Coordinates of C-alpha atoms in Angstrom, one line a residue:
M1 CA 30.4 -10.2 -8.2
D2 CA 33.0 -8.1 -9.9
I3 CA 32.3 -4.4 -10.7
V4 CA 34.3 -2.6 -13.3
Y5 CA 34.6 1.2 -13.6
V6 CA 36.6 3.2 -16.1
A7 CA 37.8 6.7 -14.9
Y8 CA 39.2 9.7 -16.8
N9 CA 39.5 13.0 -15.0
S10 CA 36.7 11.8 -12.8
E11 CA 37.7 13.1 -9.4
K12 CA 34.4 14.9 -8.7
W13 CA 32.5 11.5 -9.0
I14 CA 34.8 9.3 -7.0
E15 CA 33.7 9.7 -3.4
K16 CA 29.9 9.4 -3.9
C17 CA 30.3 6.6 -6.5
F18 CA 32.2 4.3 -4.2
T19 CA 30.9 5.2 -0.8
S20 CA 27.4 4.5 -2.1
L21 CA 28.5 0.8 -2.3
L22 CA 28.6 0.8 1.5
K23 CA 24.9 1.3 1.7
S24 CA 24.2 -2.0 -0.2
D25 CA 22.1 -4.6 1.6
C26 CA 24.1 -7.5 -0.1
D27 CA 27.2 -9.2 1.1
L28 CA 29.9 -6.7 0.2
K29 CA 32.6 -9.3 0.9
E30 CA 31.5 -10.9 -2.3
V31 CA 32.0 -7.7 -4.2
H32 CA 35.3 -6.9 -5.9
V33 CA 35.8 -3.5 -7.5
Y34 CA 38.2 -2.9 -10.4
V35 CA 38.9 0.7 -11.5
V36 CA 40.8 1.4 -14.7
D37 CA 42.2 4.9 -14.8
N38 CA 42.7 6.2 -18.4
A39 CA 45.7 8.3 -17.7
S40 CA 43.8 11.1 -15.9
T41 CA 45.5 14.5 -15.6
D42 CA 43.6 15.7 -12.6
H43 CA 43.5 14.2 -9.0
T44 CA 41.4 11.1 -9.9
V45 CA 44.1 8.6 -9.0
E46 CA 44.8 10.3 -5.6
R47 CA 41.1 10.3 -4.8
L48 CA 40.8 6.7 -5.8
Q49 CA 43.6 5.8 -3.4
Q50 CA 42.0 7.7 -0.6
V51 CA 38.6 6.1 -1.1
K52 CA 40.3 2.6 -1.4
A53 CA 41.9 3.1 2.0
E54 CA 38.5 4.1 3.4
I55 CA 36.3 1.3 2.1
Q56 CA 38.4 -1.6 1.0
D57 CA 38.0 -3.5 4.3
S58 CA 34.3 -3.6 3.7
L59 CA 34.7 -5.1 0.2
G60 CA 36.0 -8.4 -1.2
G61 CA 38.6 -6.3 -3.0
F62 CA 39.4 -2.9 -4.5
D63 CA 42.0 -2.7 -7.3
I64 CA 43.2 0.4 -9.2
I65 CA 44.7 -0.3 -12.6
Q66 CA 46.6 2.7 -14.0
S67 CA 47.0 3.0 -17.7
Q68 CA 49.6 5.1 -19.3
E69 CA 47.3 6.1 -22.1
N70 CA 43.6 6.8 -22.7
L71 CA 42.3 3.4 -23.6
G72 CA 38.7 4.6 -24.2
F73 CA 35.6 2.9 -23.0
G74 CA 35.9 -0.5 -24.6
R75 CA 39.6 -1.2 -24.0
G76 CA 39.4 0.2 -20.5
N77 CA 36.5 -2.1 -19.5
N78 CA 38.1 -5.1 -21.2
L79 CA 41.2 -4.5 -19.1
G80 CA 39.2 -4.2 -15.9
F81 CA 37.3 -7.4 -16.8
S82 CA 40.5 -9.3 -17.3
K83 CA 41.6 -8.8 -13.7
G84 CA 38.6 -10.4 -12.1
T85 CA 37.3 -13.9 -11.7
S86 CA 33.6 -13.7 -10.6
D87 CA 30.9 -15.4 -12.7
L88 CA 28.8 -12.2 -12.7
V89 CA 30.5 -9.0 -13.9
C90 CA 29.0 -5.5 -13.6
F91 CA 30.1 -2.6 -15.8
F92 CA 29.1 0.7 -14.2
N93 CA 30.0 4.3 -15.3
I94 CA 32.0 6.3 -12.8
D95 CA 29.3 9.0 -12.6
T96 CA 26.8 6.6 -11.0
E97 CA 25.7 5.7 -7.4
V98 CA 24.0 2.5 -6.3
L99 CA 21.0 2.5 -3.9
E100 CA 20.6 0.2 -0.9
N101 CA 18.9 -2.6 -2.9
T102 CA 20.5 -2.0 -6.3
L103 CA 22.9 -4.9 -6.1
S104 CA 20.6 -7.3 -4.3
E105 CA 17.8 -6.8 -6.8
L106 CA 20.3 -7.4 -9.6
Q107 CA 21.6 -10.6 -8.0
K108 CA 18.0 -11.8 -7.5
A109 CA 17.1 -11.1 -11.2
A110 CA 20.2 -13.0 -12.3
A111 CA 19.5 -15.9 -10.0
Q112 CA 15.9 -16.2 -11.2
S113 CA 16.6 -15.7 -15.0
S114 CA 16.4 -18.6 -17.4
E115 CA 19.6 -20.1 -18.7
N116 CA 19.6 -18.2 -22.0
V117 CA 19.6 -14.8 -20.3
A118 CA 23.2 -13.6 -20.2
M119 CA 23.0 -9.8 -19.7
W120 CA 21.0 -7.6 -17.2
E121 CA 20.4 -3.9 -17.6
L122 CA 19.7 -1.7 -14.5
R123 CA 17.2 1.1 -14.6
Q124 CA 18.8 4.5 -14.5
F125 CA 17.6 7.6 -12.5
P126 CA 16.9 10.4 -13.1
Y127 CA 16.7 9.7 -16.9
E128 CA 15.7 6.2 -17.9
H129 CA 16.6 5.3 -21.4
P130 CA 13.3 5.3 -23.3
K131 CA 13.8 2.2 -25.5
I132 CA 11.1 -0.3 -25.4
Y133 CA 11.3 -3.6 -23.6
D134 CA 8.9 -6.5 -23.2
A135 CA 6.5 -5.6 -20.5
I136 CA 5.9 -9.3 -19.6
T137 CA 9.3 -11.0 -20.0
L138 CA 11.3 -7.7 -19.4
E139 CA 13.5 -8.8 -22.4
A140 CA 15.4 -5.8 -24.0
L141 CA 16.8 -5.4 -27.4
W142 CA 20.1 -3.9 -26.2
S143 CA 21.6 -2.7 -23.0
S144 CA 23.1 0.7 -22.1
G145 CA 26.7 0.4 -21.3
A146 CA 26.4 2.8 -18.3
A147 CA 25.0 0.1 -15.9
F148 CA 24.7 -3.6 -16.8
A149 CA 25.8 -7.1 -15.7
I150 CA 26.9 -10.0 -17.8
K151 CA 28.0 -13.6 -17.4
R152 CA 31.8 -13.8 -17.4
E153 CA 31.8 -16.8 -19.8
V154 CA 29.6 -15.1 -22.3
F155 CA 31.6 -11.8 -22.3
Q156 CA 34.7 -14.0 -22.9
K157 CA 33.0 -15.8 -25.7
L158 CA 32.1 -12.5 -27.4
G159 CA 35.6 -11.2 -27.1
G160 CA 34.5 -8.3 -24.9
F161 CA 33.8 -4.8 -26.2
D162 CA 35.0 -4.2 -29.7
E163 CA 38.0 -1.9 -29.2
K164 CA 37.6 -0.5 -32.8
I165 CA 34.6 1.4 -31.6
F166 CA 35.7 4.5 -29.8
M167 CA 33.0 6.3 -27.7
Y168 CA 29.3 5.5 -28.1
A169 CA 27.5 2.4 -29.5
E170 CA 30.0 0.0 -27.9
D171 CA 27.1 -1.2 -25.7
V172 CA 24.7 -1.7 -28.7
D173 CA 27.4 -3.7 -30.6
L174 CA 28.1 -5.9 -27.6
S175 CA 24.3 -6.4 -27.0
W176 CA 23.7 -7.4 -30.6
R177 CA 26.6 -9.7 -30.8
L178 CA 25.3 -11.4 -27.6
R179 CA 21.8 -11.7 -29.1
S180 CA 23.2 -13.0 -32.4
F181 CA 24.5 -16.1 -30.4
G182 CA 21.0 -16.7 -29.1
Y183 CA 21.3 -15.1 -25.7
Q184 CA 18.8 -12.7 -24.2
I185 CA 19.0 -9.4 -22.4
Q186 CA 16.8 -8.7 -19.4
Y187 CA 15.8 -5.3 -18.1
V188 CA 15.8 -5.1 -14.3
P189 CA 13.6 -2.1 -13.4
K190 CA 13.7 -2.9 -9.6
S191 CA 17.5 -2.5 -9.7
V192 CA 17.9 1.3 -9.8
I193 CA 21.2 3.2 -10.2
M194 CA 21.7 6.9 -10.2
H195 CA 23.4 8.1 -13.3
Y196 CA 24.4 11.7 -13.6
S197 CA 24.8 11.7 -17.4
Y198 CA 23.1 15.1 -18.0
E199 CA 23.2 18.2 -15.9
E200 CA 19.9 19.1 -17.4
A201 CA 17.4 17.5 -19.8
G202 CA 18.1 17.5 -23.5
V203 CA 21.7 18.6 -23.4
V204 CA 23.5 17.9 -26.7
K205 CA 26.9 16.3 -26.1
P206 CA 29.2 17.0 -29.0
N207 CA 31.1 13.7 -28.8
Q208 CA 28.0 11.7 -28.4
H209 CA 26.4 13.4 -31.4
V210 CA 29.5 12.9 -33.7
Y211 CA 30.6 9.4 -32.6
G212 CA 27.0 8.3 -32.2
V213 CA 26.4 9.0 -35.9
I214 CA 29.7 7.5 -37.2
N215 CA 29.4 4.3 -35.0
N216 CA 25.8 3.9 -36.2
L217 CA 27.3 3.6 -39.7
M218 CA 29.9 1.0 -38.5
L219 CA 27.2 -1.1 -36.9
R220 CA 25.3 -1.1 -40.2
Y221 CA 28.3 -2.7 -41.9
R222 CA 28.4 -5.4 -39.3
F223 CA 24.7 -6.1 -38.6
G224 CA 22.7 -4.5 -41.4
S225 CA 21.7 -5.2 -45.0
L226 CA 23.0 -3.3 -48.0
K227 CA 19.8 -1.2 -47.8
D228 CA 20.6 -0.3 -44.1
I229 CA 24.1 0.7 -45.1
L230 CA 22.9 2.9 -48.0
L231 CA 20.3 4.5 -45.8
G232 CA 22.9 5.3 -43.2
H233 CA 25.0 7.2 -45.7
A234 CA 21.9 9.0 -47.1
K235 CA 21.0 10.1 -43.5
F236 CA 24.6 11.3 -42.9
W237 CA 24.5 13.5 -46.0
F238 CA 21.1 14.7 -44.9
L239 CA 22.7 15.9 -41.7
M240 CA 25.0 18.0 -43.8
G241 CA 22.1 19.9 -45.3
V242 CA 20.2 20.8 -42.0
P243 CA 21.2 23.3 -39.3
S244 CA 24.2 22.3 -37.2
A245 CA 23.5 20.5 -33.8
F246 CA 26.2 22.8 -32.3
P247 CA 29.0 25.0 -33.6
H248 CA 31.4 23.1 -35.9
S249 CA 29.5 19.9 -35.7
K250 CA 29.4 19.4 -39.4
R251 CA 33.2 19.8 -39.7
M252 CA 33.7 17.3 -36.9
L253 CA 31.3 14.8 -38.6
L254 CA 33.0 15.2 -41.9
K255 CA 36.4 14.5 -40.4
E256 CA 35.3 11.3 -38.6
Y257 CA 33.3 10.3 -41.8
A258 CA 36.5 10.4 -43.9
K259 CA 38.3 8.3 -41.2
H260 CA 35.6 5.7 -41.0
F261 CA 36.3 4.1 -44.3
A262 CA 39.6 2.6 -43.0
R263 CA 37.6 0.7 -40.4
I264 CA 35.0 -0.8 -42.8
P265 CA 36.9 -4.1 -43.5
H266 CA 37.0 -4.9 -39.8
F267 CA 33.3 -4.6 -39.4
C268 CA 32.5 -6.4 -42.6
S269 CA 34.8 -9.3 -41.8
T270 CA 33.0 -10.0 -38.5
K271 CA 29.5 -9.6 -40.0
S272 CA 28.2 -13.1 -39.2
H273 CA 29.0 -13.4 -35.5
G274 CA 26.2 -15.7 -34.3
K275 CA 23.7 -18.0 -35.8
S276 CA 20.5 -17.1 -34.0
R277 CA 17.5 -16.9 -36.3
N278 CA 15.6 -14.9 -33.8
F279 CA 18.1 -12.0 -33.9
Y280 CA 17.7 -9.0 -36.3
A281 CA 19.3 -5.6 -36.1
E282 CA 16.8 -2.7 -35.9
F283 CA 18.0 0.7 -37.2
R284 CA 15.5 3.4 -36.5
G285 CA 17.2 6.5 -37.8
W286 CA 20.2 7.0 -35.4
D287 CA 18.4 4.9 -32.8
Y288 CA 18.5 1.1 -32.4
S289 CA 14.9 0.4 -31.3
R290 CA 11.6 2.1 -31.0
C291 CA 11.5 4.4 -28.1
R292 CA 8.8 5.3 -25.6
E293 CA 7.8 8.9 -24.8
G294 CA 9.6 10.4 -21.8
G295 CA 13.3 10.2 -22.5
Y296 CA 13.8 13.3 -20.4
Y297 CA 11.1 12.6 -17.8
V298 CA 12.7 13.0 -14.4
N299 CA 12.2 9.8 -12.6
E300 CA 11.9 9.8 -8.8
F301 CA 10.5 7.7 -6.1
P302 CA 7.2 8.7 -4.5
T303 CA 7.5 10.5 -1.2
E304 CA 4.8 8.3 0.3
T305 CA 3.4 4.8 -0.7
P306 CA -0.4 4.9 -0.4
K307 CA -2.2 1.7 -1.5
V308 CA -3.1 1.6 -5.1
S309 CA -5.9 -0.8 -6.2
V310 CA -5.6 -2.0 -9.8
I311 CA -9.0 -3.0 -11.2
V312 CA -8.7 -5.9 -13.7
R313 CA -11.9 -6.9 -15.6
T314 CA -11.7 -10.3 -17.1
C315 CA -14.1 -12.8 -18.8
G316 CA -13.3 -16.5 -19.1
R317 CA -9.8 -16.2 -20.6
P318 CA -7.2 -17.0 -18.0
A319 CA -4.4 -17.4 -20.5
V320 CA -4.9 -13.7 -21.5
L321 CA -5.3 -12.6 -18.0
R322 CA -2.0 -14.2 -17.0
E323 CA 0.1 -11.8 -19.0
T324 CA -1.7 -8.8 -17.4
L325 CA -1.0 -10.2 -14.0
I326 CA 2.7 -10.7 -14.8
S327 CA 3.0 -7.1 -15.8
L328 CA 1.6 -6.2 -12.4
R329 CA 4.1 -8.5 -10.7
N330 CA 6.8 -6.5 -12.5
Q331 CA 5.7 -3.2 -11.0
T332 CA 8.4 -1.3 -9.1
Y333 CA 5.7 0.1 -6.7
H334 CA 5.0 -2.4 -4.0
N335 CA 1.9 -1.2 -2.1
L336 CA -0.5 -2.8 -4.7
E337 CA -3.8 -4.4 -4.4
V338 CA -5.1 -6.2 -7.5
V339 CA -8.9 -6.5 -7.7
V340 CA -9.8 -9.1 -10.3
V341 CA -13.4 -9.3 -11.3
E342 CA -14.6 -12.1 -13.6
D343 CA -17.7 -11.3 -15.5
G344 CA -19.5 -14.6 -15.3
E345 CA -18.4 -18.0 -14.1
N346 CA -15.2 -18.6 -12.2
R347 CA -12.7 -19.5 -14.9
S348 CA -9.6 -17.8 -13.7
G349 CA -9.6 -18.4 -9.9
D350 CA -7.6 -21.6 -10.0
M351 CA -4.8 -20.1 -12.2
I352 CA -4.6 -17.0 -10.0
E353 CA -4.3 -19.2 -6.8
K354 CA -1.6 -21.4 -8.3
E355 CA 0.5 -18.9 -10.1
F356 CA 0.1 -15.5 -8.4
S357 CA 0.1 -16.1 -4.6
D358 CA 2.9 -13.5 -4.4
L359 CA 0.5 -10.8 -5.4
N360 CA -2.1 -9.2 -3.1
I361 CA -5.1 -10.3 -5.2
V362 CA -8.8 -9.9 -4.4
Y363 CA -10.6 -12.2 -6.8
F364 CA -14.3 -12.7 -7.4
A365 CA -16.6 -13.9 -10.1
T366 CA -20.0 -12.4 -10.7
G367 CA -21.5 -15.8 -11.5
E368 CA -23.8 -14.5 -14.2
K369 CA -22.9 -12.0 -16.9
V370 CA -23.4 -8.4 -15.6
G371 CA -21.5 -6.5 -18.2
R372 CA -18.2 -4.5 -18.3
S373 CA -19.5 -1.5 -16.4
K374 CA -21.2 -3.4 -13.6
A375 CA -18.2 -5.6 -13.2
G376 CA -16.0 -2.5 -12.9
N377 CA -18.2 -0.8 -10.3
L378 CA -18.3 -4.0 -8.2
A379 CA -14.5 -4.1 -8.2
M380 CA -14.2 -0.4 -7.4
E381 CA -16.5 -1.0 -4.4
R382 CA -14.3 -3.8 -3.1
A383 CA -11.1 -1.9 -3.7
S384 CA -9.4 -0.5 -0.5
G385 CA -6.7 1.6 -2.1
K386 CA -6.5 5.4 -2.0
Y387 CA -6.0 5.4 -5.8
L388 CA -7.6 3.3 -8.4
N389 CA -6.4 2.3 -11.9
F390 CA -8.1 0.1 -14.4
L391 CA -6.1 -2.5 -16.3
D392 CA -8.3 -4.8 -18.5
D393 CA -7.2 -8.3 -19.0
D394 CA -5.6 -7.7 -22.5
D395 CA -3.7 -4.6 -21.5
L396 CA -0.2 -4.2 -19.9
F397 CA 1.7 -1.8 -17.7
Y398 CA 5.3 -1.1 -18.1
A399 CA 7.1 -1.7 -14.8
D400 CA 7.1 1.9 -13.6
H401 CA 3.5 2.8 -14.5
V402 CA 2.1 2.9 -10.9
E403 CA 5.3 4.4 -9.5
V404 CA 5.2 7.3 -12.0
L405 CA 1.5 8.2 -11.5
V406 CA 1.6 7.9 -7.7
S407 CA 4.6 10.3 -7.7
Q408 CA 2.7 12.9 -9.8
L409 CA -0.5 12.6 -7.8
L410 CA 1.3 13.1 -4.5
K411 CA 3.1 16.2 -5.9
G412 CA 0.1 18.0 -7.4
K413 CA -3.4 19.1 -6.4
N414 CA -5.2 17.2 -9.1
R415 CA -7.2 14.1 -8.2
A416 CA -6.3 12.2 -11.4
A417 CA -3.3 11.7 -13.5
Y418 CA -2.6 9.9 -16.8
A419 CA 0.4 9.0 -18.9
F420 CA 0.8 7.9 -22.5
A421 CA 0.4 4.4 -24.0
F422 CA 1.2 2.4 -27.0
E423 CA -1.6 1.1 -29.1
T424 CA -0.5 -2.4 -30.4
P425 CA -2.5 -4.2 -33.1
I426 CA -2.1 -7.9 -32.5
E427 CA -2.9 -10.9 -34.6
V428 CA -4.1 -13.7 -32.4
H429 CA -3.1 -17.2 -33.5
S430 CA -4.4 -19.1 -30.4
R431 CA -6.3 -18.3 -27.2
E432 CA -5.1 -21.4 -25.3
P433 CA -2.2 -21.2 -25.2
Y434 CA -2.3 -17.5 -25.8
E435 CA -0.1 -16.9 -28.9
Y436 CA -0.1 -13.7 -31.0
T437 CA 2.0 -11.4 -33.1
V438 CA 2.4 -7.7 -32.2
K439 CA 2.2 -5.9 -35.5
Q440 CA 3.1 -2.4 -34.5
Y441 CA 3.7 0.0 -31.6
N442 CA 1.7 3.1 -32.3
S443 CA 1.7 6.3 -30.2
V444 CA -1.8 7.4 -30.9
H445 CA -2.9 9.4 -27.8
T446 CA -0.3 11.9 -26.7
Q447 CA -2.7 14.8 -25.9
E448 CA -2.1 17.1 -23.0
F449 CA -5.1 17.5 -20.7
N450 CA -7.7 19.8 -22.3
K451 CA -11.3 19.7 -21.1
I452 CA -12.6 21.0 -24.5
I453 CA -11.0 18.2 -26.4
L454 CA -12.0 15.6 -23.8
C455 CA -15.6 16.7 -24.2
H456 CA -15.3 16.1 -28.0
H457 CA -13.6 12.7 -27.9
N458 CA -11.7 10.3 -25.7
Y459 CA -7.9 10.5 -25.8
I460 CA -7.3 8.8 -22.4
P461 CA -7.1 5.0 -22.8
I462 CA -8.6 3.4 -19.7
E463 CA -5.4 1.8 -18.3
T464 CA -3.4 5.1 -18.6
I465 CA -5.2 7.0 -15.8
M466 CA -5.0 6.8 -12.0
F467 CA -7.6 8.6 -9.9
E468 CA -8.5 9.0 -6.3
K469 CA -11.2 6.5 -5.0
S470 CA -12.9 9.5 -3.5
L471 CA -14.0 10.5 -7.0
F472 CA -15.8 7.2 -7.3
E473 CA -17.3 7.6 -3.8
E474 CA -18.6 11.2 -4.5
Y475 CA -19.6 11.1 -8.1
G476 CA -20.3 7.5 -8.9
G477 CA -18.7 4.9 -11.2
L478 CA -19.3 3.6 -14.7
D479 CA -22.7 3.9 -16.3
E480 CA -24.0 0.4 -16.3
S481 CA -26.2 1.0 -19.3
L482 CA -23.1 1.4 -21.4
D483 CA -21.0 -1.4 -22.7
A484 CA -18.7 0.8 -24.8
L485 CA -17.2 4.3 -24.2
E486 CA -18.0 3.8 -20.5
D487 CA -14.5 5.0 -19.6
W488 CA -14.8 8.1 -21.7
D489 CA -18.1 9.0 -20.0
L490 CA -16.5 8.5 -16.6
W491 CA -13.5 10.7 -17.5
V492 CA -15.8 13.5 -18.7
R493 CA -17.8 13.3 -15.5
Y494 CA -14.8 13.4 -13.3
S495 CA -13.3 16.3 -15.2
L496 CA -16.3 18.4 -14.0
H497 CA -14.6 18.2 -10.6
T498 CA -10.9 18.1 -11.1
D499 CA -8.2 18.6 -13.8
F500 CA -6.0 15.7 -14.8
T501 CA -2.3 15.8 -14.6
C502 CA -0.7 14.7 -17.9
V503 CA 2.6 12.7 -17.6
K504 CA 4.5 12.8 -20.9
K505 CA 5.9 9.3 -20.6
T506 CA 4.7 6.0 -22.2
T507 CA 3.9 3.7 -19.3
S508 CA 1.3 1.2 -20.7
I509 CA 0.1 -0.8 -23.6
Y510 CA -3.4 -1.4 -24.8
R511 CA -4.1 -4.0 -27.5
V512 CA -6.4 -3.8 -30.4
P513 CA -7.3 -6.4 -33.0
Y514 CA -5.3 -6.5 -36.2
N515 CA -8.0 -8.4 -38.0
R516 CA -10.0 -5.9 -40.1
K517 CA -13.3 -7.7 -39.7
I518 CA -13.0 -7.6 -35.8
S519 CA -11.9 -4.0 -35.9
S520 CA -14.9 -3.1 -38.1
E521 CA -17.3 -4.8 -35.8
R522 CA -15.7 -3.1 -32.8
Q523 CA -15.9 0.3 -34.5
K524 CA -19.5 -0.2 -35.2
E525 CA -20.2 -0.8 -31.5
L526 CA -18.2 2.4 -30.7
D527 CA -20.2 4.5 -33.2
E528 CA -23.5 3.3 -31.8
A529 CA -22.3 4.0 -28.3
L530 CA -21.1 7.5 -29.3
A531 CA -24.6 8.6 -30.2
V532 CA -25.9 7.5 -26.7
V533 CA -23.1 9.2 -24.9
R534 CA -23.4 12.4 -26.8
E535 CA -27.0 12.6 -25.8
K536 CA -26.1 11.9 -22.2
H537 CA -23.4 14.6 -22.2
K538 CA -26.1 17.2 -22.9
G539 CA -26.8 17.1 -19.2
Y540 CA -23.2 17.6 -18.1
I541 CA -22.3 21.2 -17.2
Q542 CA -18.6 22.2 -17.2
N543 CA -17.8 25.1 -14.8
I544 CA -14.9 26.8 -16.5
S545 CA -13.6 30.4 -16.2
V546 CA -13.0 32.7 -19.1
Y547 CA -9.3 32.7 -18.2
E548 CA -9.2 28.8 -18.5
L549 CA -11.0 29.0 -21.8
A550 CA -8.5 31.5 -23.2
D551 CA -5.6 29.5 -22.0
M552 CA -7.0 26.3 -23.7
Y553 CA -7.6 28.3 -26.9
A554 CA -4.0 29.5 -26.8
K555 CA -2.6 26.0 -26.3
M556 CA -4.8 24.6 -29.1
N557 CA -3.6 27.4 -31.4
R558 CA 0.0 26.6 -30.7
L559 CA -0.5 22.9 -31.5
A560 CA -2.2 23.8 -34.8
Q561 CA 0.7 25.9 -35.9

């Protein structure tokens, strides 16, 4: 494995960056480091030479390549790449630190990937890039340039980073060119790297803002349609009419905008790189994919790892269940128990035994139909975890769902915590094999915890919330007379005894039918259940102080403004 770093006036990062490699649990004699210094004017080179002397005997090699000029990100990385020979090449920013299992998890993912996967993106702490990825396959639309690995032969085939792109979007361009040749990018959430890109959340970096806008335009020439190009220019001039992102930002943007016209022929002449019919470029404003909530959520590992029991209710559709279990296999939190309850005959047991022996699964079938609520209660009774979390067989967790909620529950006093979710209407083409099309990713429920609003309607999808099993033991489970809105009734009842911690990060997906007829039928069931639950809620008494009521009113008032 080769690791390439580019340094420029980076002396403060040197020691921690490279000594962190020594903690790795992989064979470091198979790791060769190449550092390209972009003509630093501080003590970067001296610090690199000191660190090299200290750690080179533990590595397969440590080379320092000194440039007489600032080559920039792309040219610098291309130069470092040219010095190595390993089949797998990592490109890491100099302001990063690896953890003990960062490299071994990356190597494992690369070894287990299918042949057409050619790039692997690491998960960054404390700020994970919020772009979406496939919760089942872990396929990503593009990879951040701060921490990724790529097959040497593919990087060579692509011609490396485009050296005409200076600062920001080089990574998107490389990723899209890779995908245009039919290769795939895989996110590796279990391979975590610390990246100190921001001193605090939400900081606006002048160069990132300016070059991010200009290079977005350049990528539109290479990958976009005429409409994409025209929209890019329209958005640029819109920026000129709104308040400046920082002092002199408009002047800087106009200067680079005037210069960008000379580069247009280069990007237009390389417009058709690959021939993959499955690739398309997605321009979402100045972003390159839909993003999840939580771009500045501070990720951290839980201080403890209590057992979490995930309750999976299913009913005679193992092909659908398979995807849900794969999303559990992808979880970054390891102390998991998966309790699968099949409402009716055993239809999924054989599939679970053959395909998911690596998961700690407790499976049982009820034999006869007992209903969603009864099945859920039976599963909660069998669960042995401190925390419980529902995940019905057509819903999915993103890889860090359990990790995020356990961290929050351990830190706070509340006995339940929930995060946000995407609602994805899907058009099902076949149940066996399970084939469907995701029509949209909708952020529907992004409501902070509010007892008053929760009493009025449910804004907490069932799979988003984790709660102490003690709540079930003390206050009961799902109302077995309900076959719809049973989760809302449960949350209202538990809210009588604890507040819920709201985590502003999208960590799960729940699917809804795209077919209007099916949606209408489901809505009718919900409307009928609503009347029943409303009547039931007349007997629930919320104990709430005047202070809490005033605080809720103030928050609701701010949201309404």
